[in-house]
């Protein structure tokens, strides 16, 4: 039986007086990759921030690796449970070189963790471009490179769980595919547990094995496995109101949404084919 | 931090308890003392106050009544000075005001003389504006600016070595500095003393680094510097000049800093020439007695300011006694022409302008010989000037 | 000529030394510490007491700033940390109050007298530099400032701690998301700023004398340097110190008090047209 590495129970979070997450309960098993799907502003980012302790938990419990971390300060959560938060805005530190941006994430692996210890060289192996640019100011990198940099920075902390917020945001499709491929590999090879929030369906579908459909105020409408998604594309589509969504969304974003006939049904669930064109 | 708080709280407690103290004796003669106890001039203010307190102690009683000195801090501000003077006169009912460390406060209080309607005898304000200012306003203790300038010029005239040097004039950039420099240049030129820069240099008031002027003085190749700098500032200039090795070649004349400032500046002020009415170098019985008494009372190097304030206060006490009561007009009458034989000889208040005539010493800061006060620096007397030499004429 | 240049450099060095702490505290923690001048004075007073009790000047130069830094850390914990999440106005008012309190304490503990820290005899006298005699102590001040700034740069550029500080000056939240306790960083930075102020105090002590208001008087010049160089910019601070130091040194001789007017004008122009300072590196949120 799988152990729950991350568990949220009846979580309530506020921004000032506005009650943003109202009773959220989700869990992620060790080694599992889970995505959260939802329209803009439903509270996906806030969920990740709550887990990382960046937005204070008002009520409910957050358990990571069996520890009740709900009211811990961020640095303690990160240090003791090895959660790595990779925000959508990436937060590359300007003024620090690429190498420094990586080194600042350095942390010894968690006691009793099995995986090998991450080093600068290992990160460079995954992202050769970072090695090439290691002396350059991190903020001068392109969007895709920055995304790689912040993933690399997270890896330097030898994470057990990675919270990945919109990794494809603002990236060209080809770069998106590349980033997704690498993350997929990381999960497979290093037993990383992943929580990903992603607007781009293909990426979500590819990276995660299970998906939470989140509605306004952080309410979970339902949870789907990849197989269930493949069988019920409409549910996801309707949940995200893709049709009316497209009226507001930029054309490019719409095109990334799979047509009912194509992926994910056409590809083996979870297989790389789901993203390839 | 906690200790600081504890100190603070205990001070507050002491302050709040003070009014509860029972009066020592009935119906004392109250004298109000306004001095500057905050900021750069605080040292002078402290010396002033101490001198007056010591005078009160030595005088003991006036007309059989104990003397009560009430001290207020004017913080060097005219408005505060007036407020404190009003408080002393109208609330505490003092019969006379004394002290006052800085000129602006002195002038402000003198300006209110009619309203305050008590005799006001300053022991330290040096502005010539006090000559004949008001029937109730007097100066006794410290000399006036013009008297100091005369004494400094006399000091040069009396020393052949100083006489043959040419002088560089440096002044604080405000009214007092300007008039001080101009008076000196005028008088010195009359007496045949060479002035290198008759248009003199002005130093900004908030100057911290004097090196630009020191450099100018060095390149001007003069033998002397006449510095019209406020006394709290002067040691800083001298110290920095000394760093540059200026003191070996150049003589500096200026208003002499307080004893405490000289001690703080140490060795580097050696050679600084100034003038004062009293220094513990004066070897007369009265002078020795004062120095010892001051040391015993306050455990500080007996300061010029202290002796001057002591003298002024004594003259005031004697005048109240002579007036036979606390009537302002009668006290003022008694002050006119009053004389007193004190630590620095006989002083007299001129009936013409209500200001003091006194002997003045030209002094040089030197390493002190072994002395009971543990002083490192002594103001050594190099010339004595009579009241007639110093003036002004009556 | 050499002497004039050295004079300009010296004032610049002092300004830099005293303002640099203010600069890094703002740069990294976004705290405008109006008590910075008082901590500079505190360092000077600690140094004064130590030296007058016979402690070696160089030892005092090391110990007094550390003590000032310790006081800074305590103050940060007690006063600034609890209101960190509030509006900046709170810190401004509170640190202003703090400076008044500290200045007042000086009078209680050390009295209002103007004091000098006795300079070590090894630094008395002058050195012949290309035919110009320049006081050893002033040359020492220059050298010490260069050392302090180089040390600070090495700390910031070459150590993990420095990396964290630089990162914290940009996206503090992300730094804590990497497992760093930002409270400790803020505390450490405040302490470091106070140590630097303390060094400035001890070094200035034999030159500019020690008195209760010395810090508040200095604070203004520090702010001028801070604004001209750009809030939180180290390189800007160096440039601005040179500029202000030179302008003041030359200005005070030729224009007396008008020199300050020029400096303030410079500040106003920079505030209006280049709010990020001369090098446009300032950190305005
Ligand atoms: N700092 C904040 N202060 C106040 N309200 C906020 C703040 N950040 C987010 N919110 C609000 O909280 C709600 C949830 O925001 P959140 O960023 O978690 O949504 P999201 O699901 O990540 O959306 P998106 O797809 O746009 O990233 C939104 O309504 C948003 O307006
Ligand atoms: Mg979001």
XYZ file of C-alpha atoms and ligand atoms in Angstrom, chain A residues 15 18 20 38-47 165-166 169 197 199 214, ligand 1:
50
model
C -5.356 36.590 2.020
C -10.571 37.046 1.680
C -9.313 31.848 -0.697
C -8.480 24.578 -12.412
C -9.428 27.846 -13.949
C -7.608 31.075 -13.227
C -7.882 32.227 -9.679
C -9.353 29.116 -8.106
C -6.468 28.820 -5.679
C -3.946 26.466 -7.227
C -0.958 28.637 -6.494
C -2.302 29.374 -3.045
C -2.502 25.636 -2.398
C 3.740 25.934 -10.482
C 3.022 26.475 -14.166
C 4.097 29.583 -18.528
C -0.060 23.043 -11.416
C -2.550 25.267 -17.627
C -10.177 22.325 -8.494
N -1.521 38.268 -2.541
C -2.860 38.149 -2.700
N -3.685 38.953 -2.018
C -5.025 38.864 -2.148
N -5.624 37.989 -2.923
C -4.873 37.144 -3.639
C -3.443 37.188 -3.557
N -2.928 36.235 -4.364
C -4.004 35.646 -4.916
N -5.157 36.167 -4.483
C -6.494 35.762 -4.845
O -6.673 34.451 -4.374
C -7.341 33.674 -5.328
C -6.542 32.441 -5.656
O -5.326 32.858 -6.243
P -4.281 31.843 -6.838
O -3.108 32.630 -7.271
O -4.056 30.762 -5.849
O -5.039 31.272 -8.079
P -4.518 30.307 -9.187
O -5.480 29.168 -9.188
O -3.101 29.994 -9.018
O -4.746 31.163 -10.496
P -3.824 31.382 -11.760
O -4.247 30.336 -12.727
O -4.201 32.728 -12.226
O -2.421 31.256 -11.357
C -7.577 34.546 -6.552
O -8.896 34.991 -6.514
C -6.655 35.696 -6.339
O -7.246 36.875 -6.817
